[in-house]
Amino acid sequence: MTVTVEPATLREVLGHFASGVVVVTAAGPDGPLGFTCQSFASLSLEPALISFSPARTSSTWPRIRDVGAFCVNVLAADQQHLSAGFARSGVDKFAGVSWWPGPDRAPVLDGACAWIGCTLWREYDGGDHTIVAGRVRDLGADATRTPLLFHRGRYGLATHLEEDR
């Protein structure tokens, strides 16, 4: 028996799972590259691996793949503007953004909660997304920063939980 799940229903139901927001960056041949991603997770301790899943329609991921090294920046609660800015196409995503060159010169965004410098380990088919596994090479965190969360189509938790009562 084949069950058809409507994309809108899937998005609404799975939106009940809160996720963090990351920006994946790399040092491209013509300057820094980056894109926003919600589907990020720790994958393995041995070897040290992370995963994220860019959309197959991403024009940035193929250019980062070609570089072979990238940095996953875990955004802080006050970095919604970076989440929105790095989700846009056709603009200079790094205009006005403070960063420093991390491992393999991949940009580490100032103020991020954490950063994970990786090399590309594997890619897998994920339907309309690509599942990327990255080998962790270096990382750091700022324990004083609170992460940016995305839940039910909006940033944060408390605001719309209170609105729903």
PDB file of C-alpha atoms in Angstrom:
ATOM      1  CA  MET A   1       0.000   0.000   0.000  1.00  0.00           C
ATOM      2  CA  THR A   2       1.430   3.347  -1.047  1.00  0.00           C
ATOM      3  CA  VAL A   3       0.664   6.323   1.151  1.00  0.00           C
ATOM      4  CA  THR A   4       0.920   9.810  -0.315  1.00  0.00           C
ATOM      5  CA  VAL A   5       1.935  12.516   2.119  1.00  0.00           C
ATOM      6  CA  GLU A   6       1.248  16.048   0.979  1.00  0.00           C
ATOM      7  CA  PRO A   7       4.332  18.304   1.187  1.00  0.00           C
ATOM      8  CA  ALA A   8       2.388  21.024   3.059  1.00  0.00           C
ATOM      9  CA  THR A   9       1.250  18.501   5.691  1.00  0.00           C
ATOM     10  CA  LEU A  10       4.761  17.101   6.054  1.00  0.00           C
ATOM     11  CA  ARG A  11       6.202  20.606   6.500  1.00  0.00           C
ATOM     12  CA  GLU A  12       3.530  21.541   9.083  1.00  0.00           C
ATOM     13  CA  VAL A  13       3.920  18.377  11.173  1.00  0.00           C
ATOM     14  CA  LEU A  14       7.723  18.224  11.034  1.00  0.00           C
ATOM     15  CA  GLY A  15       7.821  21.936  11.870  1.00  0.00           C
ATOM     16  CA  HIS A  16       6.977  20.905  15.440  1.00  0.00           C
ATOM     17  CA  PHE A  17      10.572  19.718  15.770  1.00  0.00           C
ATOM     18  CA  ALA A  18      12.743  22.686  16.770  1.00  0.00           C
ATOM     19  CA  SER A  19      16.029  22.951  14.922  1.00  0.00           C
ATOM     20  CA  GLY A  20      19.061  25.124  15.108  1.00  0.00           C
ATOM     21  CA  VAL A  21      20.146  27.265  12.191  1.00  0.00           C
ATOM     22  CA  VAL A  22      23.598  27.103  10.630  1.00  0.00           C
ATOM     23  CA  VAL A  23      25.438  28.891   7.863  1.00  0.00           C
ATOM     24  CA  VAL A  24      27.805  26.692   5.869  1.00  0.00           C
ATOM     25  CA  THR A  25      30.762  28.689   4.518  1.00  0.00           C
ATOM     26  CA  ALA A  26      33.854  28.092   2.380  1.00  0.00           C
ATOM     27  CA  ALA A  27      36.710  30.028   0.832  1.00  0.00           C
ATOM     28  CA  GLY A  28      35.861  30.000  -2.857  1.00  0.00           C
ATOM     29  CA  PRO A  29      38.290  30.870  -5.653  1.00  0.00           C
ATOM     30  CA  ASP A  30      36.491  34.197  -6.205  1.00  0.00           C
ATOM     31  CA  GLY A  31      35.731  34.993  -2.555  1.00  0.00           C
ATOM     32  CA  PRO A  32      33.793  33.594   0.378  1.00  0.00           C
ATOM     33  CA  LEU A  33      30.743  31.371  -0.158  1.00  0.00           C
ATOM     34  CA  GLY A  34      27.879  30.542   2.189  1.00  0.00           C
ATOM     35  CA  PHE A  35      24.285  29.404   2.607  1.00  0.00           C
ATOM     36  CA  THR A  36      21.761  28.942   5.425  1.00  0.00           C
ATOM     37  CA  CYS A  37      20.784  25.419   6.443  1.00  0.00           C
ATOM     38  CA  GLN A  38      18.432  24.002   9.107  1.00  0.00           C
ATOM     39  CA  SER A  39      19.115  20.324   8.582  1.00  0.00           C
ATOM     40  CA  PHE A  40      22.337  19.993  10.568  1.00  0.00           C
ATOM     41  CA  ALA A  41      23.273  17.227  13.021  1.00  0.00           C
ATOM     42  CA  SER A  42      26.128  15.524  14.769  1.00  0.00           C
ATOM     43  CA  LEU A  43      26.608  12.220  12.951  1.00  0.00           C
ATOM     44  CA  SER A  44      29.494  10.229  14.449  1.00  0.00           C
ATOM     45  CA  LEU A  45      32.105  10.468  17.191  1.00  0.00           C
ATOM     46  CA  GLU A  46      34.529   7.991  15.587  1.00  0.00           C
ATOM     47  CA  PRO A  47      35.308   9.161  13.050  1.00  0.00           C
ATOM     48  CA  ALA A  48      34.201  12.677  13.954  1.00  0.00           C
ATOM     49  CA  LEU A  49      31.445  13.481  11.436  1.00  0.00           C
ATOM     50  CA  ILE A  50      28.602  15.973  11.048  1.00  0.00           C
ATOM     51  CA  SER A  51      25.816  16.087   8.472  1.00  0.00           C
ATOM     52  CA  PHE A  52      23.667  18.686   6.772  1.00  0.00           C
ATOM     53  CA  SER A  53      21.355  18.628   3.775  1.00  0.00           C
ATOM     54  CA  PRO A  54      21.356  21.391   1.154  1.00  0.00           C
ATOM     55  CA  ALA A  55      18.529  21.518  -1.370  1.00  0.00           C
ATOM     56  CA  ARG A  56      19.333  20.079  -4.784  1.00  0.00           C
ATOM     57  CA  THR A  57      18.390  23.512  -6.168  1.00  0.00           C
ATOM     58  CA  SER A  58      21.206  25.190  -4.203  1.00  0.00           C
ATOM     59  CA  SER A  59      23.615  27.057  -6.454  1.00  0.00           C
ATOM     60  CA  THR A  60      26.076  27.546  -3.572  1.00  0.00           C
ATOM     61  CA  TRP A  61      26.527  23.947  -2.395  1.00  0.00           C
ATOM     62  CA  PRO A  62      28.105  22.716  -5.680  1.00  0.00           C
ATOM     63  CA  ARG A  63      30.705  25.507  -5.444  1.00  0.00           C
ATOM     64  CA  ILE A  64      31.464  24.625  -1.804  1.00  0.00           C
ATOM     65  CA  ARG A  65      31.644  20.921  -2.758  1.00  0.00           C
ATOM     66  CA  ASP A  66      34.273  21.816  -5.359  1.00  0.00           C
ATOM     67  CA  VAL A  67      36.367  23.520  -2.652  1.00  0.00           C
ATOM     68  CA  GLY A  68      36.182  20.343  -0.537  1.00  0.00           C
ATOM     69  CA  ALA A  69      36.466  22.137   2.832  1.00  0.00           C
ATOM     70  CA  PHE A  70      33.869  24.162   4.697  1.00  0.00           C
ATOM     71  CA  CYS A  71      32.854  25.568   8.063  1.00  0.00           C
ATOM     72  CA  VAL A  72      29.484  25.060   9.737  1.00  0.00           C
ATOM     73  CA  ASN A  73      28.607  28.164  11.782  1.00  0.00           C
ATOM     74  CA  VAL A  74      25.938  27.592  14.460  1.00  0.00           C
ATOM     75  CA  LEU A  75      24.051  30.893  14.590  1.00  0.00           C
ATOM     76  CA  ALA A  76      23.265  32.691  17.844  1.00  0.00           C
ATOM     77  CA  ALA A  77      19.790  33.913  18.816  1.00  0.00           C
ATOM     78  CA  ASP A  78      20.621  37.495  17.784  1.00  0.00           C
ATOM     79  CA  GLN A  79      21.776  36.454  14.288  1.00  0.00           C
ATOM     80  CA  GLN A  80      18.417  36.114  12.533  1.00  0.00           C
ATOM     81  CA  HIS A  81      19.653  38.677  10.006  1.00  0.00           C
ATOM     82  CA  LEU A  82      22.495  36.315   9.027  1.00  0.00           C
ATOM     83  CA  SER A  83      20.061  33.426   8.614  1.00  0.00           C
ATOM     84  CA  ALA A  84      17.928  35.550   6.284  1.00  0.00           C
ATOM     85  CA  GLY A  85      20.888  37.073   4.443  1.00  0.00           C
ATOM     86  CA  PHE A  86      22.634  33.797   3.690  1.00  0.00           C
ATOM     87  CA  ALA A  87      19.336  32.272   2.475  1.00  0.00           C
ATOM     88  CA  ARG A  88      19.147  34.807  -0.378  1.00  0.00           C
ATOM     89  CA  SER A  89      20.423  34.260  -3.907  1.00  0.00           C
ATOM     90  CA  GLY A  90      22.088  36.695  -6.251  1.00  0.00           C
ATOM     91  CA  VAL A  91      23.470  39.046  -3.593  1.00  0.00           C
ATOM     92  CA  ASP A  92      26.803  39.533  -1.814  1.00  0.00           C
ATOM     93  CA  LYS A  93      25.959  37.485   1.269  1.00  0.00           C
ATOM     94  CA  PHE A  94      29.113  38.642   3.066  1.00  0.00           C
ATOM     95  CA  ALA A  95      28.490  42.395   2.646  1.00  0.00           C
ATOM     96  CA  GLY A  96      28.707  43.939   6.120  1.00  0.00           C
ATOM     97  CA  VAL A  97      29.299  40.549   7.789  1.00  0.00           C
ATOM     98  CA  SER A  98      32.227  40.234  10.209  1.00  0.00           C
ATOM     99  CA  TRP A  99      34.181  37.001   9.995  1.00  0.00           C
ATOM    100  CA  TRP A 100      37.645  35.551  10.282  1.00  0.00           C
ATOM    101  CA  PRO A 101      39.371  32.834   8.239  1.00  0.00           C
ATOM    102  CA  GLY A 102      39.122  29.502  10.024  1.00  0.00           C
ATOM    103  CA  PRO A 103      40.414  26.106   8.955  1.00  0.00           C
ATOM    104  CA  ASP A 104      41.116  25.947   5.224  1.00  0.00           C
ATOM    105  CA  ARG A 105      40.315  29.711   5.199  1.00  0.00           C
ATOM    106  CA  ALA A 106      36.563  28.956   5.471  1.00  0.00           C
ATOM    107  CA  PRO A 107      34.816  31.935   7.094  1.00  0.00           C
ATOM    108  CA  VAL A 108      33.965  31.684  10.783  1.00  0.00           C
ATOM    109  CA  LEU A 109      31.178  34.201  11.451  1.00  0.00           C
ATOM    110  CA  ASP A 110      31.744  36.564  14.363  1.00  0.00           C
ATOM    111  CA  GLY A 111      29.293  35.959  17.202  1.00  0.00           C
ATOM    112  CA  ALA A 112      28.349  32.409  16.212  1.00  0.00           C
ATOM    113  CA  CYS A 113      27.625  29.978  19.063  1.00  0.00           C
ATOM    114  CA  ALA A 114      29.954  27.406  17.585  1.00  0.00           C
ATOM    115  CA  TRP A 115      31.885  26.593  14.436  1.00  0.00           C
ATOM    116  CA  ILE A 116      32.946  23.276  12.961  1.00  0.00           C
ATOM    117  CA  GLY A 117      35.679  23.149  10.312  1.00  0.00           C
ATOM    118  CA  CYS A 118      35.249  20.139   8.013  1.00  0.00           C
ATOM    119  CA  THR A 119      36.327  18.454   4.851  1.00  0.00           C
ATOM    120  CA  LEU A 120      33.831  16.715   2.597  1.00  0.00           C
ATOM    121  CA  TRP A 121      33.634  13.028   3.544  1.00  0.00           C
ATOM    122  CA  ARG A 122      30.626  11.649   1.611  1.00  0.00           C
ATOM    123  CA  GLU A 123      27.408  12.663  -0.152  1.00  0.00           C
ATOM    124  CA  TYR A 124      24.173  10.684  -0.371  1.00  0.00           C
ATOM    125  CA  ASP A 125      20.895  10.983  -2.259  1.00  0.00           C
ATOM    126  CA  GLY A 126      18.264  12.592  -0.075  1.00  0.00           C
ATOM    127  CA  GLY A 127      15.378  13.080  -2.488  1.00  0.00           C
ATOM    128  CA  ASP A 128      15.094  16.803  -3.198  1.00  0.00           C
ATOM    129  CA  HIS A 129      18.132  17.373  -0.946  1.00  0.00           C
ATOM    130  CA  THR A 130      21.694  16.070  -0.806  1.00  0.00           C
ATOM    131  CA  ILE A 131      22.836  14.515   2.477  1.00  0.00           C
ATOM    132  CA  VAL A 132      26.372  15.717   3.150  1.00  0.00           C
ATOM    133  CA  ALA A 133      28.700  14.083   5.683  1.00  0.00           C
ATOM    134  CA  GLY A 134      31.644  16.223   6.730  1.00  0.00           C
ATOM    135  CA  ARG A 135      34.802  15.057   8.524  1.00  0.00           C
ATOM    136  CA  VAL A 136      35.447  17.364  11.493  1.00  0.00           C
ATOM    137  CA  ARG A 137      38.971  18.799  11.452  1.00  0.00           C
ATOM    138  CA  ASP A 138      38.687  21.659  13.990  1.00  0.00           C
ATOM    139  CA  LEU A 139      35.954  23.292  16.049  1.00  0.00           C
ATOM    140  CA  GLY A 140      35.193  25.807  18.760  1.00  0.00           C
ATOM    141  CA  ALA A 141      32.294  27.220  20.773  1.00  0.00           C
ATOM    142  CA  ASP A 142      31.292  30.229  22.849  1.00  0.00           C
ATOM    143  CA  ALA A 143      29.325  28.906  25.850  1.00  0.00           C
ATOM    144  CA  THR A 144      28.015  32.409  26.586  1.00  0.00           C
ATOM    145  CA  ARG A 145      25.968  32.494  23.346  1.00  0.00           C
ATOM    146  CA  THR A 146      22.407  31.121  23.006  1.00  0.00           C
ATOM    147  CA  PRO A 147      21.559  29.348  19.714  1.00  0.00           C
ATOM    148  CA  LEU A 148      19.076  30.574  17.134  1.00  0.00           C
ATOM    149  CA  LEU A 149      16.141  28.146  17.001  1.00  0.00           C
ATOM    150  CA  PHE A 150      13.583  27.629  14.257  1.00  0.00           C
ATOM    151  CA  HIS A 151      10.209  26.138  15.183  1.00  0.00           C
ATOM    152  CA  ARG A 152       6.877  25.942  13.342  1.00  0.00           C
ATOM    153  CA  GLY A 153       7.999  28.316  10.609  1.00  0.00           C
ATOM    154  CA  ARG A 154       9.420  31.010  12.917  1.00  0.00           C
ATOM    155  CA  TYR A 155      12.503  31.850  14.906  1.00  0.00           C
ATOM    156  CA  GLY A 156      12.520  31.049  18.628  1.00  0.00           C
ATOM    157  CA  LEU A 157      10.233  29.044  20.867  1.00  0.00           C
ATOM    158  CA  ALA A 158       8.775  31.105  23.713  1.00  0.00           C
ATOM    159  CA  THR A 159       7.216  33.817  21.552  1.00  0.00           C
ATOM    160  CA  HIS A 160       4.860  31.675  19.534  1.00  0.00           C
ATOM    161  CA  LEU A 161       4.246  29.112  22.276  1.00  0.00           C
ATOM    162  CA  GLU A 162       2.776  31.957  24.322  1.00  0.00           C
ATOM    163  CA  GLU A 163       0.816  33.203  21.277  1.00  0.00           C
ATOM    164  CA  ASP A 164      -0.711  29.744  20.804  1.00  0.00           C
ATOM    165  CA  ARG A 165      -2.243  29.661  24.304  1.00  0.00           C
TER     166      ARG A 165
END
